[in-house]
Amino acid sequence: MSGDILKTIVEKNLPLLEERKAKVPQALLEKQAASAPPRPSFLDAFRPAPVPRVISELKAASPSRGIIREPLEVSRLARELEEAGAAALSVLTEPLFFHGSLENLRLAAEACHLPLLRKDFLHDPYQVWEAKAAGASAILLIAAMLEPAQFLSLCQLAHALGLQVLGEAHAPEELEVASHADLLGVNARDLKTFHTSLETSAQLLRLAARRYPGKPLIGESAVATREDMEKLAAAGARGFLIGETLMRAPSPGTKLKELLA
């Protein structure tokens, strides 16, 4: 996903965001957020532990891989992955390129007791309020698509609402901004070529571990096997975000158990 594609995704979604703002004004959204049931802490799921901690991603499609799993049976999959040992769930809410929705986040919140991450291309404070109202425990903020001041402002709003933040970096120059989040995610995808490299990811994890000791690090993208997890864990990862490998499996819960065994 190139930087241009990040910009395209945001721009294509702007009309939909404006529609949601018109349908649910800010004052009403704030009331919905205030009445949202509390969720388990996303950060607490990645405290030091002797077992791998996996964020299982509910994802129907992606720009690079096309359709991954449709229909996406969110409620059933959330329960299945919770039973299989997921530490948390990541729920794609971007509709145009990933076929996600806020309704999927609400369904996951109703179906399981796991911490939930709203995974989307967030840039507007309204979207942070949406995440809270829909049942999220945390939001993803992507350093590559936000100005540093914008990243920090959204972080502060998330914390004020009781949400935690997973900051995502794809390159060394993005680590400083992403490190202001509660957890630091290192993505194996090169935003210029869209290729993934576990070796590049491991190098970036080692750099992040040196610069920000004690910060929970999450390995993202291209994690498909237990060996991949062990390689990134040796570089400093405390958790792993795994989506396509699970979603393409006939039984995502069984596949997760294999990865955790």
C-alpha positions as a printed Julia matrix, in Angstrom:
261×3 Matrix{Float64}:
   0.0     0.0    0.0
   1.84    3.06  -1.19
   1.67    6.41   0.47
  -0.54    7.46  -2.48
  -2.92    4.59  -1.73
  -3.12    5.66   1.9
  -4.12    9.1    0.67
  -6.6     7.59  -1.79
  -8.26    5.49   0.9
  -8.72    8.54   3.11
 -10.04   10.7    0.26
 -12.46    8.05  -1.03
 -13.87    7.64   2.49
 -14.37   11.37   3.16
 -17.92   11.47   1.71
 -18.9     8.46   3.84
 -17.47   10.14   6.94
 -19.48   13.28   6.19
 -22.61   11.16   5.76
 -22.07    9.57   9.17
 -21.51   12.99  10.75
 -24.81   14.19   9.27
 -26.66   11.07  10.39
 -25.18   11.0   13.9
 -24.25   14.52  15.05
 -21.32   14.91  17.41
 -23.54   15.51  20.46
 -25.46   12.28  19.87
 -22.25   10.35  19.19
 -20.83   11.57  22.5
 -23.93   10.28  24.3
 -23.53    6.91  22.6
 -19.87    6.79  23.6
 -20.7     7.67  27.21
 -23.17    4.8   27.42
 -20.91    2.2   25.78
 -20.17   -0.73  28.11
 -16.57   -0.9   29.38
 -14.19   -3.14  27.47
 -11.12   -5.06  28.7
  -7.79   -3.24  28.45
  -5.97   -3.76  25.16
  -2.63   -2.94  26.77
  -3.09   -5.45  29.58
  -3.41   -8.24  27.02
   0.27   -7.74  26.19
   1.83   -7.57  29.61
   4.84   -9.93  29.88
   3.63  -13.49  29.51
   5.3   -16.82  28.7
   2.99  -17.57  25.75
   2.56  -15.91  22.34
  -0.1   -13.2   22.32
  -2.02  -12.93  19.06
  -4.32  -10.16  17.85
  -6.64  -12.05  15.52
  -7.89   -9.84  12.71
 -11.41   -9.98  11.31
 -10.86   -8.95   7.7
 -12.97   -9.67   4.61
 -10.71   -8.16   1.94
  -7.67   -5.97   1.27
  -6.48   -3.83  -1.67
  -3.52   -6.11  -2.34
  -5.13   -9.52  -1.8
  -8.72   -8.98  -2.9
 -11.48  -10.99  -1.24
 -10.12  -12.94   1.72
 -13.23  -14.18   3.51
 -16.8   -13.43   2.54
 -19.22  -13.67   4.09
 -17.4   -12.54   7.22
 -19.37  -14.15  10.05
 -18.22  -11.68  12.67
 -20.13  -12.94  15.71
 -19.26  -16.59  15.14
 -15.63  -15.87  14.34
 -15.22  -13.6   17.38
 -16.46  -16.36  19.68
 -14.39  -18.99  17.89
 -11.16  -17.0   18.1
 -11.77  -16.08  21.73
 -12.2   -19.75  22.59
  -9.07  -20.62  20.6
  -6.91  -18.29  22.68
  -6.75  -14.92  20.93
  -5.42  -12.16  23.18
  -7.46   -9.52  21.33
  -9.33   -8.92  18.1
  -8.61   -6.38  15.38
 -11.74   -5.43  13.45
 -11.44   -3.73  10.06
 -14.03   -0.97   9.77
 -12.96    0.58   6.43
 -15.74   -0.24   3.92
 -14.46    0.52   0.42
 -11.12   -1.28   0.25
 -11.39   -3.77   3.14
 -15.17   -4.41   3.13
 -15.35   -3.57   6.84
 -17.85   -1.64   8.91
 -18.49   -0.18  12.34
 -21.33   -2.68  12.58
 -18.72   -5.46  12.52
 -17.05   -3.82  15.5
 -20.39   -3.67  17.35
 -21.08   -7.31  16.55
 -17.67   -8.37  17.84
 -18.23   -6.36  21.04
 -21.53   -8.15  21.63
 -20.14  -11.6   20.82
 -16.96  -11.79  22.9
 -15.16  -10.43  25.96
 -11.8    -9.76  24.29
 -10.16   -6.34  23.93
 -11.07   -4.89  20.52
  -8.97   -2.74  18.19
 -10.67   -0.53  15.63
  -8.43   -0.9   12.6
  -9.01    1.83  10.07
  -7.37    4.88   8.54
  -8.22    7.28  11.33
  -7.51   10.98  10.96
 -10.58   12.78  12.34
 -11.55   13.1   16.03
 -15.08   12.01  15.1
 -13.69    8.58  14.19
 -12.2     8.2   17.66
 -15.6     8.9   19.22
 -17.1     6.36  16.8
 -14.64    3.74  17.99
 -15.59    4.3   21.61
 -19.32    4.21  20.85
 -19.0     0.99  18.84
 -17.21   -0.93  21.59
 -13.5    -0.58  20.88
 -10.81   -0.9   23.54
  -8.19    0.7   21.31
  -7.62    2.38  17.96
  -4.89    2.1   15.34
  -3.03    5.25  14.32
  -0.71    5.03  11.31
   2.35    7.27  11.57
   2.87    7.31   7.8
  -0.44    9.09   7.14
  -0.58   11.57  10.05
   1.36   14.68  10.9
   3.09   14.33  14.3
   0.82   16.92  15.93
  -2.24   15.19  14.49
  -1.04   11.8   15.77
  -0.51   13.22  19.27
  -3.85   15.01  19.3
  -5.74   11.83  18.36
  -3.76    9.91  20.99
  -4.77   12.42  23.64
  -8.44   12.22  22.66
  -8.34    8.42  22.72
  -6.89    8.45  26.22
  -9.49   10.97  27.38
 -12.18    8.54  26.18
 -10.58    5.57  27.93
  -9.19    4.08  24.73
  -5.65    2.9   24.17
  -3.63    3.36  21.0
  -1.6     1.03  18.82
   0.81    3.21  16.83
   1.98    1.74  13.55
   5.4     2.28  11.96
   6.67    0.95   8.65
  10.09    2.62   8.64
  12.71    3.85  11.14
  11.76    7.51  10.66
   8.2     6.73  11.8
   9.17    5.11  15.1
   9.42    8.31  17.12
   5.88    9.42  16.35
   4.41    5.92  16.71
   6.16    5.44  20.05
   3.84    8.0   21.66
   1.11    5.34  21.5
   0.54    2.77  24.26
   1.79   -0.05  22.04
   4.09    0.2   19.03
   3.25   -1.89  16.0
   5.93   -2.65  13.42
   4.47   -3.46  10.03
   6.4    -5.68   7.64
   4.9    -3.98   4.58
   6.97   -1.54   2.54
   4.63    1.34   1.72
   6.49    2.09  -1.52
   6.51   -1.4   -3.03
   3.72   -3.01  -1.0
   5.97   -6.04  -0.5
   6.35   -7.59   2.94
   9.6    -8.68   4.54
   9.89  -10.37   7.91
  13.6    -9.58   7.96
  12.9    -5.88   7.54
  10.27   -6.15  10.24
  12.7    -7.9   12.58
  15.32   -5.19  12.01
  12.78   -2.49  12.81
  11.64   -4.36  15.92
  15.23   -4.6   17.18
  15.67   -0.88  16.62
  12.41   -0.09  18.42
  13.35   -2.37  21.33
  16.64   -0.48  21.77
  15.09    2.96  21.5
  11.96    2.34  23.59
  12.7    -0.32  26.2
   9.57   -1.42  28.0
   7.24   -0.36  25.18
   5.07   -3.34  24.12
   5.98   -4.14  20.51
   3.6    -5.84  18.07
   4.68   -7.56  14.86
   2.22   -6.88  12.03
   1.75   -8.31   8.52
   3.31  -11.37   6.88
   3.1   -13.51  10.04
   1.94  -16.91   8.85
   3.71  -19.59  10.91
   4.93  -20.3   14.4
   8.47  -19.88  13.06
   7.58  -16.37  11.89
   6.31  -15.56  15.38
   9.46  -16.93  17.0
  11.65  -14.88  14.66
   9.85  -11.66  15.54
   9.69  -12.54  19.22
  13.48  -12.92  19.22
  13.65   -9.38  17.78
  11.49   -8.0   20.59
   7.85   -8.52  19.61
   5.51   -9.18  22.52
   2.46   -9.8   20.33
   1.51  -10.49  16.73
  -1.3    -9.2   14.55
  -2.42  -12.01  12.25
  -5.21  -11.61   9.74
  -5.06  -13.25   6.34
  -3.55  -16.53   7.58
  -6.49  -16.97   9.96
  -9.21  -15.64   7.68
  -8.24  -17.92   4.78
  -8.28  -21.01   7.01
 -11.43  -23.17   6.89
 -11.47  -22.97  10.68
  -9.71  -19.82  11.94
  -9.95  -21.07  15.52
  -8.19  -24.32  14.66
  -5.5   -22.43  12.79
  -4.96  -20.1   15.74
  -4.59  -23.07  18.07
  -1.92  -24.48  15.74
   0.0   -21.18  15.86
  -0.24  -21.01  19.65
   0.57  -24.68  20.3
